[in-house]
Coordinates of C-alpha atoms in Angstrom, one line a residue:
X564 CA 102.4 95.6 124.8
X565 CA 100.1 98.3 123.6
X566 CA 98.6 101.0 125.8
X567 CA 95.3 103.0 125.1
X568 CA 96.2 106.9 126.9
X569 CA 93.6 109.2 126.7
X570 CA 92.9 112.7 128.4
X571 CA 90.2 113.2 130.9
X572 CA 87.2 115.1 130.0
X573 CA 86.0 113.1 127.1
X574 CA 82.5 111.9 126.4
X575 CA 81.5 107.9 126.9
X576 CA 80.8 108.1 123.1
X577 CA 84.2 110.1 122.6
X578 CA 85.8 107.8 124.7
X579 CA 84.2 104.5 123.2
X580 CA 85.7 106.1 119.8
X581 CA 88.5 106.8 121.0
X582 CA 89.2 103.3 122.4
X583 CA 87.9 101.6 118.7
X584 CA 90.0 103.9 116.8
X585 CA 93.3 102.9 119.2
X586 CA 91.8 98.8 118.2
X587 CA 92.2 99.6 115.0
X588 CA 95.6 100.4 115.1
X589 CA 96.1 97.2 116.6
X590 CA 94.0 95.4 114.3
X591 CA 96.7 97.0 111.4
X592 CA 99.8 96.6 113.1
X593 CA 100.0 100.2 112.9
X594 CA 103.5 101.5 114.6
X595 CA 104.4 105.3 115.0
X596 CA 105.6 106.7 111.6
X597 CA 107.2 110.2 111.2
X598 CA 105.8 110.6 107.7
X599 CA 102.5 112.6 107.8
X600 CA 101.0 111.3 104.9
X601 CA 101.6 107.7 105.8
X602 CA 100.5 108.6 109.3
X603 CA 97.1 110.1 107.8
X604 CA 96.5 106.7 106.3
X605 CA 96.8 105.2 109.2
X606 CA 94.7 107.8 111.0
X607 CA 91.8 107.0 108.2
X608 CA 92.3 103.7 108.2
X609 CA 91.8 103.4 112.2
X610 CA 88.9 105.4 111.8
X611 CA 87.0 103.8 109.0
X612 CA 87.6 100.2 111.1
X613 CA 86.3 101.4 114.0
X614 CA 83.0 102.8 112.6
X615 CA 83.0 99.1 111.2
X616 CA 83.1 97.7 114.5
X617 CA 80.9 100.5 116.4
X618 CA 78.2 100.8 113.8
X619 CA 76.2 98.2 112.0
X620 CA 74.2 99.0 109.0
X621 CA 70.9 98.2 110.8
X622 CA 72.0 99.5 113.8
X623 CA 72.4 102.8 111.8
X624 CA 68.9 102.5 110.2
X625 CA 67.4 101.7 113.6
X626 CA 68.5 105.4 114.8
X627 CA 68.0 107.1 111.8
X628 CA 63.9 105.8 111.8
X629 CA 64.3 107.2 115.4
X630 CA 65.6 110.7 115.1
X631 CA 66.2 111.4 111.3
X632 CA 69.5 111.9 109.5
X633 CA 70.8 114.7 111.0
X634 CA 74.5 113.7 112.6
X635 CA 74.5 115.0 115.7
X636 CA 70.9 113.4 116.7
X637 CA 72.6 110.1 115.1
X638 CA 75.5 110.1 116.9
X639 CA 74.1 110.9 120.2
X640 CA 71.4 108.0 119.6
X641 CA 74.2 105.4 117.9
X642 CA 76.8 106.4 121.3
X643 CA 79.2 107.9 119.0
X644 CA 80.9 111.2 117.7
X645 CA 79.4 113.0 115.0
X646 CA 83.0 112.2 113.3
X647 CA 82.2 108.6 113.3
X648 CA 78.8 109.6 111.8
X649 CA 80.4 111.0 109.0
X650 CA 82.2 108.6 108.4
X651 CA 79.9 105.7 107.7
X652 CA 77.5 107.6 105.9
X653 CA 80.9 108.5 103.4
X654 CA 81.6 104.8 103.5
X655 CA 78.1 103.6 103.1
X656 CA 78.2 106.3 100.2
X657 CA 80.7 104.5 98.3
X658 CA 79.0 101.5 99.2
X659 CA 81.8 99.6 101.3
X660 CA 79.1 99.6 104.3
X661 CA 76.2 97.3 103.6

């Protein structure tokens, strides 16, 4: 059975992150590894599918015709972490977002 913990204090769009990233784990069948450079794979690999899931290409467009393409604005409008901003527009870069 999987658990989600998280600390008090965070942001909705922290916490909405924070609960995607955690999916993603699941998603990969991640377990706990030891081994920091496996472990940053999974890290990055969590990440990358829950800006999948949280941000849609015209969602992203949508906010960006709003409030421009600076990432904080972005990720305030999108309900996410400037992180998670960063992300897509690194994955959209290499063109593995549509």
């Amino acid at each position: 059975m999987w658990r989600v913990l998280y600390r008090d204090g965070l942001s909705h769009a922290e916490l909405v992150c924070a609960v995607a990233h955690e999916l993603g784990h699941a998603y990969h069948e991640d377990d706990f590894v030891d081994d920091h450079i496996r472990d940053a794979r999974q890290e990055a690999r969590a990440d990358r599918w829950a800006v999948r899931a949280l941000i849609t290409a015209k969602a992203y467009e949508q906010a960006e015709a709003l409030v421009g393409s600076h990432a904080g604005a972005l990720a305030t409008e999108l309900n996410v972490t400037v992180e998670y901003v960063d992300v897509w527009k690194a994955l959209h870069e290499k063109a593995l977002i549509q």
